[in-house]
PDB file of C-alpha atoms in Angstrom:
ATOM      1  CA  ALA A 202     150.423  88.514 127.716  1.00  0.00           C
ATOM      2  CA  GLN A 203     152.399  85.727 128.616  1.00  0.00           C
ATOM      3  CA  VAL A 204     152.494  84.091 125.133  1.00  0.00           C
ATOM      4  CA  ARG A 205     156.147  84.777 123.630  1.00  0.00           C
ATOM      5  CA  PRO A 206     156.564  85.095 119.695  1.00  0.00           C
ATOM      6  CA  GLY A 207     158.747  81.684 119.743  1.00  0.00           C
ATOM      7  CA  ASP A 208     156.305  79.507 122.353  1.00  0.00           C
ATOM      8  CA  ARG A 209     153.603  76.503 121.195  1.00  0.00           C
ATOM      9  CA  VAL A 210     149.947  76.630 121.291  1.00  0.00           C
ATOM     10  CA  LEU A 211     147.348  74.353 121.845  1.00  0.00           C
ATOM     11  CA  VAL A 212     144.235  75.968 120.724  1.00  0.00           C
ATOM     12  CA  ARG A 213     140.931  72.659 121.178  1.00  0.00           C
ATOM     13  CA  PRO A 214     138.038  73.474 118.217  1.00  0.00           C
ATOM     14  CA  GLY A 215     135.838  75.540 119.544  1.00  0.00           C
ATOM     15  CA  GLU A 216     138.429  78.017 121.553  1.00  0.00           C
ATOM     16  CA  ARG A 217     139.255  81.287 120.649  1.00  0.00           C
ATOM     17  CA  VAL A 218     142.813  81.809 119.160  1.00  0.00           C
ATOM     18  CA  PRO A 219     144.975  83.943 121.648  1.00  0.00           C
ATOM     19  CA  VAL A 220     147.457  85.374 119.127  1.00  0.00           C
ATOM     20  CA  ASP A 221     148.364  85.982 116.058  1.00  0.00           C
ATOM     21  CA  GLY A 222     150.146  82.504 115.003  1.00  0.00           C
ATOM     22  CA  ARG A 223     151.500  80.306 112.124  1.00  0.00           C
ATOM     23  CA  ILE A 224     149.987  76.513 112.234  1.00  0.00           C
ATOM     24  CA  ILE A 225     152.447  74.273 112.648  1.00  0.00           C
ATOM     25  CA  ASP A 226     150.025  70.831 112.947  1.00  0.00           C
ATOM     26  CA  GLY A 227     146.359  69.888 112.007  1.00  0.00           C
ATOM     27  CA  GLU A 228     143.659  72.177 110.833  1.00  0.00           C
ATOM     28  CA  SER A 229     140.447  72.788 111.140  1.00  0.00           C
ATOM     29  CA  ALA A 230     137.915  75.624 109.804  1.00  0.00           C
ATOM     30  CA  VAL A 231     138.296  79.171 111.809  1.00  0.00           C
ATOM     31  CA  ASP A 232     136.138  82.112 112.215  1.00  0.00           C
ATOM     32  CA  GLU A 233     137.251  84.357 111.446  1.00  0.00           C
ATOM     33  CA  SER A 234     134.091  87.327 111.414  1.00  0.00           C
ATOM     34  CA  ALA A 235     135.470  89.729 114.435  1.00  0.00           C
ATOM     35  CA  VAL A 236     137.944  90.372 112.418  1.00  0.00           C
ATOM     36  CA  THR A 237     137.079  90.196 108.809  1.00  0.00           C
ATOM     37  CA  GLY A 238     133.515  90.444 108.932  1.00  0.00           C
ATOM     38  CA  GLU A 239     133.663  87.293 107.114  1.00  0.00           C
ATOM     39  CA  SER A 240     130.914  84.759 107.485  1.00  0.00           C
ATOM     40  CA  VAL A 241     132.588  81.737 107.059  1.00  0.00           C
ATOM     41  CA  ALA A 242     135.034  79.543 107.893  1.00  0.00           C
ATOM     42  CA  VAL A 243     138.089  79.494 106.549  1.00  0.00           C
ATOM     43  CA  ARG A 244     139.910  75.942 106.167  1.00  0.00           C
ATOM     44  CA  ARG A 245     143.597  76.176 107.312  1.00  0.00           C
ATOM     45  CA  VAL A 246     146.398  74.451 107.434  1.00  0.00           C
ATOM     46  CA  ALA A 247     149.454  73.648 108.440  1.00  0.00           C
ATOM     47  CA  GLY A 248     151.946  76.378 107.056  1.00  0.00           C
ATOM     48  CA  ASP A 249     148.694  79.084 106.916  1.00  0.00           C
ATOM     49  CA  ASP A 250     148.838  82.267 109.618  1.00  0.00           C
ATOM     50  CA  VAL A 251     146.077  82.988 112.016  1.00  0.00           C
ATOM     51  CA  MET A 252     144.912  85.864 114.279  1.00  0.00           C
ATOM     52  CA  ALA A 253     144.224  86.207 117.653  1.00  0.00           C
ATOM     53  CA  GLY A 254     140.429  86.667 118.265  1.00  0.00           C
ATOM     54  CA  THR A 255     139.246  84.436 115.491  1.00  0.00           C
ATOM     55  CA  VAL A 256     137.288  80.982 116.778  1.00  0.00           C
ATOM     56  CA  ASN A 257     138.518  77.455 116.631  1.00  0.00           C
ATOM     57  CA  GLY A 258     136.377  75.686 114.209  1.00  0.00           C
ATOM     58  CA  ASP A 259     136.142  71.175 113.914  1.00  0.00           C
ATOM     59  CA  GLY A 260     139.853  70.632 115.387  1.00  0.00           C
ATOM     60  CA  ALA A 261     142.803  70.475 117.371  1.00  0.00           C
ATOM     61  CA  LEU A 262     145.792  73.189 116.141  1.00  0.00           C
ATOM     62  CA  GLU A 263     149.107  73.665 117.826  1.00  0.00           C
ATOM     63  CA  LEU A 264     150.425  77.139 116.060  1.00  0.00           C
ATOM     64  CA  VAL A 265     153.537  79.333 117.227  1.00  0.00           C
ATOM     65  CA  ALA A 266     153.042  82.703 118.151  1.00  0.00           C
ATOM     66  CA  THR A 267     154.876  84.940 115.468  1.00  0.00           C
ATOM     67  CA  ARG A 268     153.800  88.485 117.727  1.00  0.00           C
ATOM     68  CA  VAL A 269     152.868  88.995 121.410  1.00  0.00           C
ATOM     69  CA  ALA A 270     149.344  89.905 121.908  1.00  0.00           C
ATOM     70  CA  ALA A 271     149.840  93.569 122.381  1.00  0.00           C
ATOM     71  CA  ASP A 272     150.613  93.252 118.635  1.00  0.00           C
ATOM     72  CA  SER A 273     148.353  91.401 117.284  1.00  0.00           C
ATOM     73  CA  ALA A 274     145.621  92.395 114.423  1.00  0.00           C
ATOM     74  CA  VAL A 275     143.413  93.315 116.899  1.00  0.00           C
ATOM     75  CA  ALA A 276     145.072  94.833 119.106  1.00  0.00           C
ATOM     76  CA  ARG A 277     146.999  97.374 116.302  1.00  0.00           C
ATOM     77  CA  ILE A 278     142.647  97.698 114.986  1.00  0.00           C
ATOM     78  CA  ALA A 279     141.603  99.004 118.906  1.00  0.00           C
ATOM     79  CA  ARG A 280     144.712 101.142 118.554  1.00  0.00           C
ATOM     80  CA  LEU A 281     143.475 102.655 114.601  1.00  0.00           C
ATOM     81  CA  VAL A 282     139.899 102.751 116.197  1.00  0.00           C
ATOM     82  CA  GLU A 283     141.266 105.423 119.141  1.00  0.00           C
ATOM     83  CA  GLN A 284     143.304 107.220 117.630  1.00  0.00           C
ATOM     84  CA  ALA A 285     140.594 108.292 114.556  1.00  0.00           C
ATOM     85  CA  GLN A 286     137.434 108.318 117.524  1.00  0.00           C
ATOM     86  CA  ALA A 287     139.790 111.192 119.368  1.00  0.00           C
ATOM     87  CA  GLN A 288     140.973 113.230 116.407  1.00  0.00           C
ATOM     88  CA  ARG A 289     138.062 114.378 115.849  1.00  0.00           C
ATOM     89  CA  SER A 290     136.909 117.849 113.274  1.00  0.00           C
ATOM     90  CA  PRO A 291     135.678 120.797 114.064  1.00  0.00           C
ATOM     91  CA  GLN A 292     132.267 119.030 112.856  1.00  0.00           C
ATOM     92  CA  GLU A 293     132.264 117.732 115.492  1.00  0.00           C
ATOM     93  CA  ARG A 294     133.029 118.821 118.279  1.00  0.00           C
ATOM     94  CA  PHE A 295     130.895 121.635 117.027  1.00  0.00           C
ATOM     95  CA  VAL A 296     128.253 119.243 117.156  1.00  0.00           C
ATOM     96  CA  ASP A 297     129.204 117.757 120.303  1.00  0.00           C
ATOM     97  CA  ARG A 298     129.137 121.654 122.458  1.00  0.00           C
ATOM     98  CA  PHE A 299     125.467 122.658 120.476  1.00  0.00           C
ATOM     99  CA  ALA A 300     124.306 119.295 121.882  1.00  0.00           C
ATOM    100  CA  ARG A 301     124.645 119.755 125.315  1.00  0.00           C
ATOM    101  CA  LEU A 302     122.971 123.051 125.250  1.00  0.00           C
ATOM    102  CA  TYR A 303     120.634 122.674 122.750  1.00  0.00           C
ATOM    103  CA  THR A 304     118.950 118.794 124.149  1.00  0.00           C
ATOM    104  CA  PRO A 305     117.807 119.659 127.707  1.00  0.00           C
ATOM    105  CA  ALA A 306     116.720 122.809 126.750  1.00  0.00           C
ATOM    106  CA  VAL A 307     114.285 121.072 123.966  1.00  0.00           C
TER     107      VAL A 307
END
């Protein structure tokens, strides 16, 4: 929460990337499976962008933050999921009301 755009962040091997940023020094395989679902680590070098929530692999990375944590890719995905769950269809609401009565009765 304290990192602002333009701040430099050092991410050691095995650590989770704390904010979206651009690599300015180092190279490493980054595990993006938590965000993208891709099971293979992706090689990232200076100049590449990395997303918050990914895991740094085998090398240290120095990056410059490009977004605040509340604006990261992971935070945006979480907001979209919450919005989708809040906008339930009338059929879903009916099934929930019906299940509240039907399930205890059975």
